[in-house]
XYZ file of C-alpha atoms in Angstrom:
540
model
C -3.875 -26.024 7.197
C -6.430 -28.224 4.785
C -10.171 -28.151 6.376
C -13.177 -29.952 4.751
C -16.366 -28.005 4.406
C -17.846 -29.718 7.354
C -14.678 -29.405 9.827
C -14.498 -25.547 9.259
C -18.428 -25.401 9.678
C -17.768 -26.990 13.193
C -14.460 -24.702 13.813
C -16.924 -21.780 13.649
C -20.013 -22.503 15.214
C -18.137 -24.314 18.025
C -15.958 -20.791 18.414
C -19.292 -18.268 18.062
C -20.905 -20.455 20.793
C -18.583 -20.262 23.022
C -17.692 -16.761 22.657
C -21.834 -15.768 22.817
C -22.131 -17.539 26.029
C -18.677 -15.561 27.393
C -19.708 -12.281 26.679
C -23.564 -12.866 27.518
C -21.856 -13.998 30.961
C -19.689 -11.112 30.992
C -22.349 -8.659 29.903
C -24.570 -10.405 33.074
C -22.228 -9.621 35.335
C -21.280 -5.581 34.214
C -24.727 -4.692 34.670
C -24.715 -5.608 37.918
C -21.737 -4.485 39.096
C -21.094 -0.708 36.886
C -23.386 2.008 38.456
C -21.454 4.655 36.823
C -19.625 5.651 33.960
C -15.999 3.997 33.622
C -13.076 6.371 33.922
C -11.407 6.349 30.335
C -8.230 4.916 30.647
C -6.888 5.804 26.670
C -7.955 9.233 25.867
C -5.007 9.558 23.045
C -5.331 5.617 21.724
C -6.594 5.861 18.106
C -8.901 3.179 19.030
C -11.077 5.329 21.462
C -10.308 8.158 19.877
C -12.837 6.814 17.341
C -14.654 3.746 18.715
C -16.926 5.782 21.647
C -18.475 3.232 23.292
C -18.905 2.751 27.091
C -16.237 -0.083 28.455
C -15.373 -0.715 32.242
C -11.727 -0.375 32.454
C -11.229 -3.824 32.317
C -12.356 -4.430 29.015
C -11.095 -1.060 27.956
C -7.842 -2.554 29.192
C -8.437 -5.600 26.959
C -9.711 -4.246 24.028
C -6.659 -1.341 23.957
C -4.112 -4.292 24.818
C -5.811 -6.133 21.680
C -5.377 -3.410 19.659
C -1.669 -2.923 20.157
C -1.293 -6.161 19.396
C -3.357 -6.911 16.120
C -3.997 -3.164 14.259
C -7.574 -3.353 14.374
C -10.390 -4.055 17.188
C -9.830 -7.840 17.902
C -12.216 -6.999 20.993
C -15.168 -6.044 19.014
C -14.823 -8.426 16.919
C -14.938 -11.670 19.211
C -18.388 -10.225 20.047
C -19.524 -9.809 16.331
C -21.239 -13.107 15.027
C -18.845 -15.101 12.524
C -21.704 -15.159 9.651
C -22.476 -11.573 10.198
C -24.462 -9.951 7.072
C -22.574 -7.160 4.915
C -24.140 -4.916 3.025
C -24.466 -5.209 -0.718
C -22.008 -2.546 -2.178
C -22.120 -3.936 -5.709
C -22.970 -1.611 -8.622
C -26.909 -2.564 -9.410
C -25.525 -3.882 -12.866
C -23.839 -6.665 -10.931
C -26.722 -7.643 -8.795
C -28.986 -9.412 -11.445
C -26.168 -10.760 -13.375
C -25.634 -14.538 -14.462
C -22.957 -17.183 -14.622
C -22.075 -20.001 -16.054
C -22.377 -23.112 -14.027
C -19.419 -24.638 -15.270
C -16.797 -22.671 -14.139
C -13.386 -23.829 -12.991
C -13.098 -24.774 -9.481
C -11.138 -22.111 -7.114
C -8.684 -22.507 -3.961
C -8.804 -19.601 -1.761
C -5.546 -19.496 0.395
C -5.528 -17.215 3.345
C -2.354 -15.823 4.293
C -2.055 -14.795 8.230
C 0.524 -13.214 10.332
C -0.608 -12.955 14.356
C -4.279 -12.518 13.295
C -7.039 -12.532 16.135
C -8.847 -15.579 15.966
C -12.618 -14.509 15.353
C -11.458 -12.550 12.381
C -9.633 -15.428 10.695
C -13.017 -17.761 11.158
C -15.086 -14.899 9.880
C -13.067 -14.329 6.755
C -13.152 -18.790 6.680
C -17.529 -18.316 7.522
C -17.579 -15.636 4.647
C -16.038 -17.641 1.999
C -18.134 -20.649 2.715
C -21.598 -19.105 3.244
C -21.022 -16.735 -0.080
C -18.980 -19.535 -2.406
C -21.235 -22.092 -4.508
C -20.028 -25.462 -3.049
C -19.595 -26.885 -6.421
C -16.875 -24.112 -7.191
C -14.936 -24.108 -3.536
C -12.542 -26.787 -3.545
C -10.876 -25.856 -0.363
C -9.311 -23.247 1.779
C -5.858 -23.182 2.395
C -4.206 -21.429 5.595
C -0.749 -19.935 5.459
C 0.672 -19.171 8.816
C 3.527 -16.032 7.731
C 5.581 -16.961 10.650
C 3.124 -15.706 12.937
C 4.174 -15.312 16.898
C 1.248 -16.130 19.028
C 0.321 -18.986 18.052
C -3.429 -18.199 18.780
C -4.831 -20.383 16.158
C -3.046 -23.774 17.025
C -4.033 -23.056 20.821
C -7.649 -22.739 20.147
C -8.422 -25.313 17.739
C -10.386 -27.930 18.227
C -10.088 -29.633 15.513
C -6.563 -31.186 14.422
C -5.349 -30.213 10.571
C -5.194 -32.748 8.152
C -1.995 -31.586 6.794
C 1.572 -29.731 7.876
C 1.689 -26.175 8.931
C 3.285 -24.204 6.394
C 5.462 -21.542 8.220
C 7.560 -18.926 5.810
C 8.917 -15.865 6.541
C 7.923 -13.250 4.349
C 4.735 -12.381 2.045
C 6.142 -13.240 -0.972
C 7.082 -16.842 0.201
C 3.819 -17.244 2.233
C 1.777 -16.748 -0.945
C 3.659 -18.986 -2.977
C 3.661 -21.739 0.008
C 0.032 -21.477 -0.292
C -0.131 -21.695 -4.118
C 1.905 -24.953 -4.096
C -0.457 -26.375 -1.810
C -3.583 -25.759 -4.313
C -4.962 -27.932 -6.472
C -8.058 -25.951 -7.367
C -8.002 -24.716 -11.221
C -8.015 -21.313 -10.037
C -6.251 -19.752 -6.868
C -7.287 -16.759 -4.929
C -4.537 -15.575 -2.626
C -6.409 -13.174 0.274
C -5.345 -11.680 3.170
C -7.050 -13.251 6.320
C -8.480 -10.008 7.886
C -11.043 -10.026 5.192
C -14.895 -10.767 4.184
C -16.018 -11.600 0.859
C -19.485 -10.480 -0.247
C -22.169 -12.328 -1.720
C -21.281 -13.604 -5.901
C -17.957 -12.206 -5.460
C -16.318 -15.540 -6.731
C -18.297 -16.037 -10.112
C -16.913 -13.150 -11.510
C -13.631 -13.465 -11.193
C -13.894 -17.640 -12.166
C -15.992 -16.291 -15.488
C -13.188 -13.662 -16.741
C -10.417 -16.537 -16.361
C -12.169 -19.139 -17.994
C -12.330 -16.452 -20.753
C -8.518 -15.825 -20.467
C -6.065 -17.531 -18.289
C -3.665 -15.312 -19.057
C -5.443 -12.631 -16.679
C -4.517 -11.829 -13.275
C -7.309 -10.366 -11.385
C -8.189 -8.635 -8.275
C -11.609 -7.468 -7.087
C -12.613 -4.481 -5.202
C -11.684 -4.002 -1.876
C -14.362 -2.179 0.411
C -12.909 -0.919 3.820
C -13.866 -2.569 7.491
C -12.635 0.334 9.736
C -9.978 -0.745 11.932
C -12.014 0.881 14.993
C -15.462 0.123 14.690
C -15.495 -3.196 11.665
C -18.178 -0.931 10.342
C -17.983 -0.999 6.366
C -17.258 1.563 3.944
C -18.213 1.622 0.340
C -15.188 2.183 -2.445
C -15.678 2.797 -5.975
C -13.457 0.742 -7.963
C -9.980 1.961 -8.872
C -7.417 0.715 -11.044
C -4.059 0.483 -9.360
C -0.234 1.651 -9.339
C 2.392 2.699 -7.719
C 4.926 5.428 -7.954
C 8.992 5.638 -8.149
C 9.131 4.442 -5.441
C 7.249 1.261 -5.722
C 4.588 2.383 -3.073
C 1.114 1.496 -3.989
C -1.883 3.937 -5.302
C -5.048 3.864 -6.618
C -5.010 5.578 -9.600
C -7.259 6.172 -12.981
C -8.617 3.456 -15.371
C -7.696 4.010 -18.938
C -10.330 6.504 -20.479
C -12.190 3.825 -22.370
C -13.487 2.594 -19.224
C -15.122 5.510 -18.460
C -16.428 6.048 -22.009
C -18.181 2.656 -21.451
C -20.547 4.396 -18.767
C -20.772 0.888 -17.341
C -18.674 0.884 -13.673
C -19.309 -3.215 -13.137
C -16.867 -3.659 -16.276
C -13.528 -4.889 -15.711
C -10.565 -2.135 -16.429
C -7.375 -2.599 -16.697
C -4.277 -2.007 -14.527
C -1.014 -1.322 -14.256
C -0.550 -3.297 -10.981
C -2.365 -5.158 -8.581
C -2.212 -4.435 -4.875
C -1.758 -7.787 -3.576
C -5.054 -9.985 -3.292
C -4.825 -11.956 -6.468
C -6.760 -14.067 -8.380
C -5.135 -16.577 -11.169
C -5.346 -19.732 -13.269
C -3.141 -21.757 -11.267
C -0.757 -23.160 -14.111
C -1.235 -19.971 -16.063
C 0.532 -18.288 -12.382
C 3.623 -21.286 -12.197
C 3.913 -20.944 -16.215
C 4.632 -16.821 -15.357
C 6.943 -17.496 -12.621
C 4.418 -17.087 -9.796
C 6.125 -14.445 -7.197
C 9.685 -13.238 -6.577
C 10.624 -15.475 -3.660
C 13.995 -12.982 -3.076
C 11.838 -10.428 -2.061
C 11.837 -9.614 1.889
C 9.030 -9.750 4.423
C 6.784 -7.163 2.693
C 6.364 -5.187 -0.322
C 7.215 -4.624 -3.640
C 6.470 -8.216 -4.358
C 3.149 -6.948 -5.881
C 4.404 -4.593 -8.109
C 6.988 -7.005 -9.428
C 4.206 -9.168 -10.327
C 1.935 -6.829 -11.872
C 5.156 -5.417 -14.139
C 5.961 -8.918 -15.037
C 2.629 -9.992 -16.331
C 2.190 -7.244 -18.539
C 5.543 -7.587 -19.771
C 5.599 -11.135 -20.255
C 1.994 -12.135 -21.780
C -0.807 -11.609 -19.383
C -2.825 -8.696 -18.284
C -4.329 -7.332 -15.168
C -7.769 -6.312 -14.794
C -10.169 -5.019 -11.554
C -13.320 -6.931 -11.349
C -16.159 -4.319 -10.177
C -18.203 -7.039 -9.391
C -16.111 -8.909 -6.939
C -15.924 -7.174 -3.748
C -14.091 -7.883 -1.130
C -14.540 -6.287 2.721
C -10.517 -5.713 4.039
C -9.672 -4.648 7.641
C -7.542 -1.646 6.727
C -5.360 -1.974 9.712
C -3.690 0.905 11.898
C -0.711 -0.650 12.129
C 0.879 -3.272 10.665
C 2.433 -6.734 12.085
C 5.140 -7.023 10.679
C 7.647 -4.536 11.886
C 7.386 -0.624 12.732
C 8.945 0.532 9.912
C 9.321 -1.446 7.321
C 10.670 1.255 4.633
C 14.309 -0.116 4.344
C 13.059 -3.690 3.281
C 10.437 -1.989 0.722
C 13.377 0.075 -0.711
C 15.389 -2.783 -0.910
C 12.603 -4.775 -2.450
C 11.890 -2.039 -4.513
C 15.774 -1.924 -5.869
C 15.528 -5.362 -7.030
C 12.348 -5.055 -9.242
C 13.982 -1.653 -10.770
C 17.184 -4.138 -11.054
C 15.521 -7.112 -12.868
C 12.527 -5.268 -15.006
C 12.958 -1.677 -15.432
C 16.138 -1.214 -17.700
C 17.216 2.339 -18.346
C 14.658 3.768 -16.470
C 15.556 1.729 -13.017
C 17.361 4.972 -12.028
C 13.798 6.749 -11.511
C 14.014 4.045 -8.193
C 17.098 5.033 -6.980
C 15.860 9.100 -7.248
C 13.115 8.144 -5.693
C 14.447 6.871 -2.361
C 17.008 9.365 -2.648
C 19.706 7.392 -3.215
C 22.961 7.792 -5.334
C 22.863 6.309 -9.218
C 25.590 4.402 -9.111
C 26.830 1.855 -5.849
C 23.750 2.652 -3.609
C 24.857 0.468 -1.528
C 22.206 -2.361 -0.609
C 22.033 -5.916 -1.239
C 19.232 -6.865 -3.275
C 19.992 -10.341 -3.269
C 20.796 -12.883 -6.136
C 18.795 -12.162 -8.956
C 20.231 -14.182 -11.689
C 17.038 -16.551 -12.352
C 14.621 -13.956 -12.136
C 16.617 -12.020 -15.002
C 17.015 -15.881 -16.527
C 12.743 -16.294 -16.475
C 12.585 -12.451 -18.102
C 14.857 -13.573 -20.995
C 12.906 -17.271 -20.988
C 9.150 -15.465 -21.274
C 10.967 -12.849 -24.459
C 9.185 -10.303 -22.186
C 8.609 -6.996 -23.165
C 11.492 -3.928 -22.046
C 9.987 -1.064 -19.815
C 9.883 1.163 -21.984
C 6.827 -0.509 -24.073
C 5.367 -0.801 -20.367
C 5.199 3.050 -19.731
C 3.724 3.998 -23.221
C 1.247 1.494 -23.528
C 0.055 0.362 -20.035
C 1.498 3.105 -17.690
C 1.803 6.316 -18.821
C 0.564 8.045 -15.939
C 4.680 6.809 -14.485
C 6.220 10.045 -15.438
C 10.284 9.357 -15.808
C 11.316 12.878 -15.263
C 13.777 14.621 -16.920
C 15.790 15.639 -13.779
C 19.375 17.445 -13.183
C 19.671 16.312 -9.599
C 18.273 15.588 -6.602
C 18.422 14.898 -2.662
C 19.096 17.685 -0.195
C 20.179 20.868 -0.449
C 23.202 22.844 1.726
C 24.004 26.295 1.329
C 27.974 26.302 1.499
C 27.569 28.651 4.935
C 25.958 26.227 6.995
C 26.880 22.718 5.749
C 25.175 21.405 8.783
C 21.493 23.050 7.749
C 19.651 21.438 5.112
C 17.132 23.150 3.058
C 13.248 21.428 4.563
C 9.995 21.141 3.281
C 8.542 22.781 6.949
C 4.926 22.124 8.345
C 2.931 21.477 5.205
C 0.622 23.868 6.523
C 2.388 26.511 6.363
C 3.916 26.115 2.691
C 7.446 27.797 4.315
C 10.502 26.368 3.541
C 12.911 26.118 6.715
C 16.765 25.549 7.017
C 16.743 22.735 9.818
C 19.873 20.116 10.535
C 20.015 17.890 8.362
C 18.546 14.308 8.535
C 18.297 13.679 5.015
C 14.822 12.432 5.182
C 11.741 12.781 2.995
C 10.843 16.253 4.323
C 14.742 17.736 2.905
C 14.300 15.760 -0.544
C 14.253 17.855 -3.253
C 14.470 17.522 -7.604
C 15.251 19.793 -10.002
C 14.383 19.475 -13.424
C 16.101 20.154 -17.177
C 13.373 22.664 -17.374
C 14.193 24.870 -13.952
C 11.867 23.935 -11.821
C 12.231 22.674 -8.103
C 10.032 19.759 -7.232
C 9.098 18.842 -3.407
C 7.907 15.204 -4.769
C 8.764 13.216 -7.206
C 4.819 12.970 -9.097
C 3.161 11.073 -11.417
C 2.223 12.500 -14.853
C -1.306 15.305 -13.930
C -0.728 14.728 -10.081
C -0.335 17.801 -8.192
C 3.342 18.767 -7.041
C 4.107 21.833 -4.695
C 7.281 23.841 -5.895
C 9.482 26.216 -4.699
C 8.760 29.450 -5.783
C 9.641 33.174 -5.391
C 6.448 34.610 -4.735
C 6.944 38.286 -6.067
C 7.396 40.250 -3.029
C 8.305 39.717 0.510
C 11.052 37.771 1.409
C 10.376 34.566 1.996
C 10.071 31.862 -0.705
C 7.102 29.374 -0.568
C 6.356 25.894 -1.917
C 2.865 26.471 -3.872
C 0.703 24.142 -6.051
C 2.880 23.822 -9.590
C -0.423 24.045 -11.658
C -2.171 26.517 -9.627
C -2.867 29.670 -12.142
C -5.043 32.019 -9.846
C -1.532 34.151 -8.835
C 1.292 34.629 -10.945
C 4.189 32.271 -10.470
C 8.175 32.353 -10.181
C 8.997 28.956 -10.441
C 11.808 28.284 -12.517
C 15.196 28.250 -10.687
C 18.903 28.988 -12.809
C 21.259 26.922 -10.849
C 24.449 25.111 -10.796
C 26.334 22.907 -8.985
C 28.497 24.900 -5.821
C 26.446 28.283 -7.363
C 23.941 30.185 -6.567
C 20.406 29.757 -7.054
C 18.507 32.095 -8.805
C 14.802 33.050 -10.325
C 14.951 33.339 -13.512
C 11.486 35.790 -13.775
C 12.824 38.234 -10.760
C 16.694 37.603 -10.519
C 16.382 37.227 -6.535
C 18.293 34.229 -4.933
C 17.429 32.041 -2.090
C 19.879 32.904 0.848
C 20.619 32.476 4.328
C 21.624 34.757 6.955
C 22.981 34.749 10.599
C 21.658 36.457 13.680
C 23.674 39.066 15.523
C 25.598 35.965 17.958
C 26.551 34.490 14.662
C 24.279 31.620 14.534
C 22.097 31.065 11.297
C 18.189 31.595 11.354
C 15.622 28.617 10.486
C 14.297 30.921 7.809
C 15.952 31.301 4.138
C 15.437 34.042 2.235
C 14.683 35.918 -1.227
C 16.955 39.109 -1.912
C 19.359 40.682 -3.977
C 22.309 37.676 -5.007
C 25.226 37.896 -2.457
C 27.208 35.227 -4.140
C 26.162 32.425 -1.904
C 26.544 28.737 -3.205
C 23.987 26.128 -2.960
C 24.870 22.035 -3.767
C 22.527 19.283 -4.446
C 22.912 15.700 -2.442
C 23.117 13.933 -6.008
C 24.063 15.018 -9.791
C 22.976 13.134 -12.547
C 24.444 15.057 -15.382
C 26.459 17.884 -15.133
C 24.408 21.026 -13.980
C-alpha cells in the first residue's frame, strides 16, 4: 500500500479515536458491573504468566485469544495510544549530535504477516512523528501473504496502489524494494517503533558510502507487557548452522571507547538499511529462499564478499516486538536448513560442509532440494566476489571450521536402538535413550580427541564429554573450565571402542538382570564394546 503523509495521519487518529472511546466505554461499564476479583482463566499462558494485571474473563478471554493469534499482546496494545512516547535509549554521544540537511531521501517499507492492527499504525505514527518530512518520501506496506486480512477490513481509507501479496520474507522485501523510489530504502519489520533521530544516522553513513548496508540497534518491546528494554549494541552473526547471534565487534571498536560509533559486522539480522541502486547493483535478496530465514545471512555474506560492507549504527535505534511465537509456521527448522543449504551451496566453497555437520546431515547426497541456483552462482562470478575463505580470516573469524573426524549420533553395537543423549542440561549426565536423532543425541569429535556436545564458535563455551576421574559415570563439563582436572580427550575408531586417553577407562553400557539395557552408560575397565558415529568424514 502507498499512503501520503496526510492519509496515514487520518488512518491513525481516526483508529486511536475510535479505539479510546471503545475501551473508555468498556472500562465504564466493568466498573460497574466487577465487584470482585475475576477468576483467572490462563494460569500456564506465557502471557499471564508475566503480564499480572486484573482482566474480567472476558477480556482475559480476548486478550489470551489475541495472543495465540499474533505472538505478542495485541490486547494491550489497542489500548496504548498510537504516538505513545519511548524512552531515549541512545548513548548521550548521540543525543547532541548533528546532520547534514541534505541527505538523501529514504523509503521505509514495512513488511507484515497477520499483524494486529494498532501495532502496524503505531510502527506507521512512529516513523512519521520521528522522520524529518523533507527526508520521508513514503512508506511502503508489504502484506507477506498474511491470513486475516485485518488491515483491508478496517481501513478507511482506500490505497492508492495494488496490494503486493508474496509468499515468503525474502520475496516480500524485495516486492517492497521494487516499489521504492526513495534514494535510500529501509526494509523494517511492522511490529516495530523507531525512536527519535534514528533516520539521520543511518541516511549520513550512506551518503558517505553507498556501498554500506546498515542496520541500527534494536531495543526490545516485551511481547507481554510492550514495556521497553534497553540493548547495548552488538555486532551480528550466525553460526554453522546459519542461525542468528549477536556476537563481538572487532576489537578496534572497543579501543575507540566511543559506543555511538558504527562497527562492523559479519551479518545483519534482517532490518536493513541501503542505497537503493547500490542494493539492485548487489543483487538485492535471494528470491529462492523459502518463507523465512537464512535470507539474511546470504545477504550479509554476499556484501562482504562482493564489494560492500556492513556496519551497526549505535545511534539508530529501533524498538522491535520480540514475539513469543512466530506467524509463520510452528516449526520452521526444515525450511531454515534448507535455506541454509543453499547459501553454504552458492557462497561457502570448501567450507559449505561445516552446514551440512551442522544440521547433522550426511556430506555427500543430503538429500534436500535447495532449488535452482544457477543465477545466483552466475551474479557471484558477475560481482568477481571474494571465496569464503578470505571471508573467515578477515571479517569472521570468530566462524570456527573445525577440524572434525565425525559426527551425528552415537550407538553402542549392543543396543543399536539406544542412542548416546545429551540428558537434562542440568544435570550434565549423559543418558542412553532411543534414538530420535535430534539435537540433544548430536555429537562431534575432533582430529584432536575431543567430544563436542555443540558445534561452537571460536572462544564460545562448549560442554564435553569427559571421564571425570572417579566414579562411574561420565559427565559433559565446560571444555575450558580449569578449576578440576579434566579427561577429555577420547581414542576412538570407527565400530571400536571408545577410550580416555589420560585414564584408559571406556564408556560402556550394561543390561539389568531381565536383560534389558539401563538409561545410564558407564566408565570402567574396556570390555571390548564397539561404539559407531552417525557420519565419517575421513577415515577414523
Amino acid at each position: 500500500f502507498f499512503f501520503t503523509r496526510e492519509e496515514l495521519k487520518i488512518l491513525t487518529n481516526f483508529s486511536e479515536l475510535k479505539f479510546k472511546k471503545k475501551f473508555a466505554e468498556e472500562n465504564s461499564l466493568k466498573e460497574k458491573n466487577e465487584k470482585k476479583p475475576a477468576k483467572k482463566l490462563f494460569p500456564n499462558s506465557y502471557l499471564f504468566k508475566q503480564w499480572t494485571v486484573e482482566l474480567s474473563e472476558d477480556d482475559q478471554r480476548k486478550a489470551e485469544d489475541l495472543f495465540q493469534k499474533y505472538g505478542y499482546n495485541a490486547f494491550l496494545s489497542d489500548q496504548l495510544p498510537l504516538d505513545r512516547e519511548l524512552l531515549d535509549t541512545r548513548d548521550h554521544r548521540c543525543i547532541g549530535r548533528e546532520y547534514p540537511h541534505n541527505l538523501p531521501t529514504l523509503s521505509v517499507v514495512l513488511i507484515y504477516l497477520d499483524e494486529a492492527l494498532s501495532v502496524i499504525q503505531r510502527a506507521i505514527c512512529s516513523i512519521i512523528n520521528r522522520t524529518p518530512a523533507h527526508l520521508l518520501k513514503e512508506i511502503i506496506l508489504v502484506d507477506d501473504h498474511s491470513t486475516n486480512g485485518l488491515f483491508l477490513s478496517k481501513n478507511p481509507i482506500q490505497p492508492s496502489s495494488q496490494r503486493h501479496i508474496q509468499k515468503g520474507l525474502s520475496q516480500a522485501r524485495i516486492s517492497g524494494w521494487k516499489a521504492a523510489t526513495g534514494d535510500v530504502v529501509a526494509i523494517l519489520d511492522a511490529h516495530i517503533e523507531v525512536h527519535v533521530k534514528w533516520a539521520e544516522p543511518l541516511l549520513a553513513r550512506i551518503q558517505a558510502d553507498r556501498t554500506l548496508v546498515l542496520s541500527p540497534v534494536f531495543d526490545r518491546v516485551n511481547y507481554y507487557d510492550l514495556q521497553v528494554t534497553k540493548y547495548l549494541a552488538s555486532a551480528h552473526g550466525f553460526d554453522w548452522s546459519l542461525w542468528c547471534r549477536y556476537v563481538g565487534f572487532p576489537q578496534k571498536w572497543y579501543d575507540q571507547k566511543d559506543p555511538s560509533q558504527p562497527g562492523k559486522s559479519p551479518s545483519v539480522m534482517g532490518i536493513l538499511v541501503v542505497d537503493r541502486l547500490f542494493f539492485g547493483e548487489i543483487g538485492t535478496l535471494d528470491g529462492g529462499m523459502e518463507v523465512y530465514g537464512g535470507e539474511n545471512v546470504e545477504l550479509g555474506i554476499r556484501v562482504w564478499l562482493c564489494g560492500g560492507s556492513i556496519e551497526i549504527v549505535p545511534c539508530s535505534k529501533i524498538a522491535h516486538i520480540e514475539r513469543a511465537h512466530k506467524p509463520y509456521m510452528p516449526d520452521f527448522s526444515n525450511v531454515m536448513k534448507r535455506n541454509a543449504l543453499r547459501v553454504a551451496e552458492v557462497w561457502m566453497d570448501e567450507y559449505k560442509i561445516n552446514v551440512n555437520i551442522a544440521w547433522g546431515l550426511p556430506i555427500q547426497n543430503h538429500g534436500i532440494d535447495i532449488g535452482d541456483v544457477s543465477e545466483r552462482k552466475k551474479l557471484r562470478d558477475r560481482l568477481k566476489c571474494k571465496p569464503f575463505k578470505w571471508y573467515l580470516e578477515n571479517v569472521y573469524p570468530e566462524l570456527n571450521p573445525m577440524h572434525l573426524l565425525g559426527y551425528g549420533v552415537l550407538i553402542n553395537d549392543l543396543q543399536t536402538r539406544l542412542c548416546l543423549d545429551k540428558g537434562p542440561f542440568e544435570e550434565n549426565t549423559p543418558i542412553l535413550y532411543p534414538c530420535h536423532f535430534m539435537e540433544s543425541q548430536i555429537f562431534y569429535y575432533t582430529a584432536s580427541g575431543e567430544i563436542f556436545a555443540h558445534l561452537p564458535l571460536k572462544n564460545n563455551r562448549n560442554r564435553c564429554l569427559i571421564d571425570p576421574g572417579s566414579g562411574r559415570f561420565p559427565e559433559l563439563s565446560w571444555c575450558s573450565d580449569t578449576e578440576k582436572q579434566k579427561h577429555m580427550y577420547w581414542d576412538f575408531k570407527q565400530g571400536q571402542a571408545m577410550q580416555n586417553r589420560e585414564t584408559k577407562r571406556c564408556l560402556e553400557i550394561s543390561a539389568d538382570q531381565t536383560g534389558k539395557y539401563e538409561k545410564n552408560v558407564f566408565l570402567q575397565d574396556c570390555r571390548n564394546q564397539h561404539w559407531k558415529i552417525q557420519n565419517i568424514i575421513q577415515d577414523l
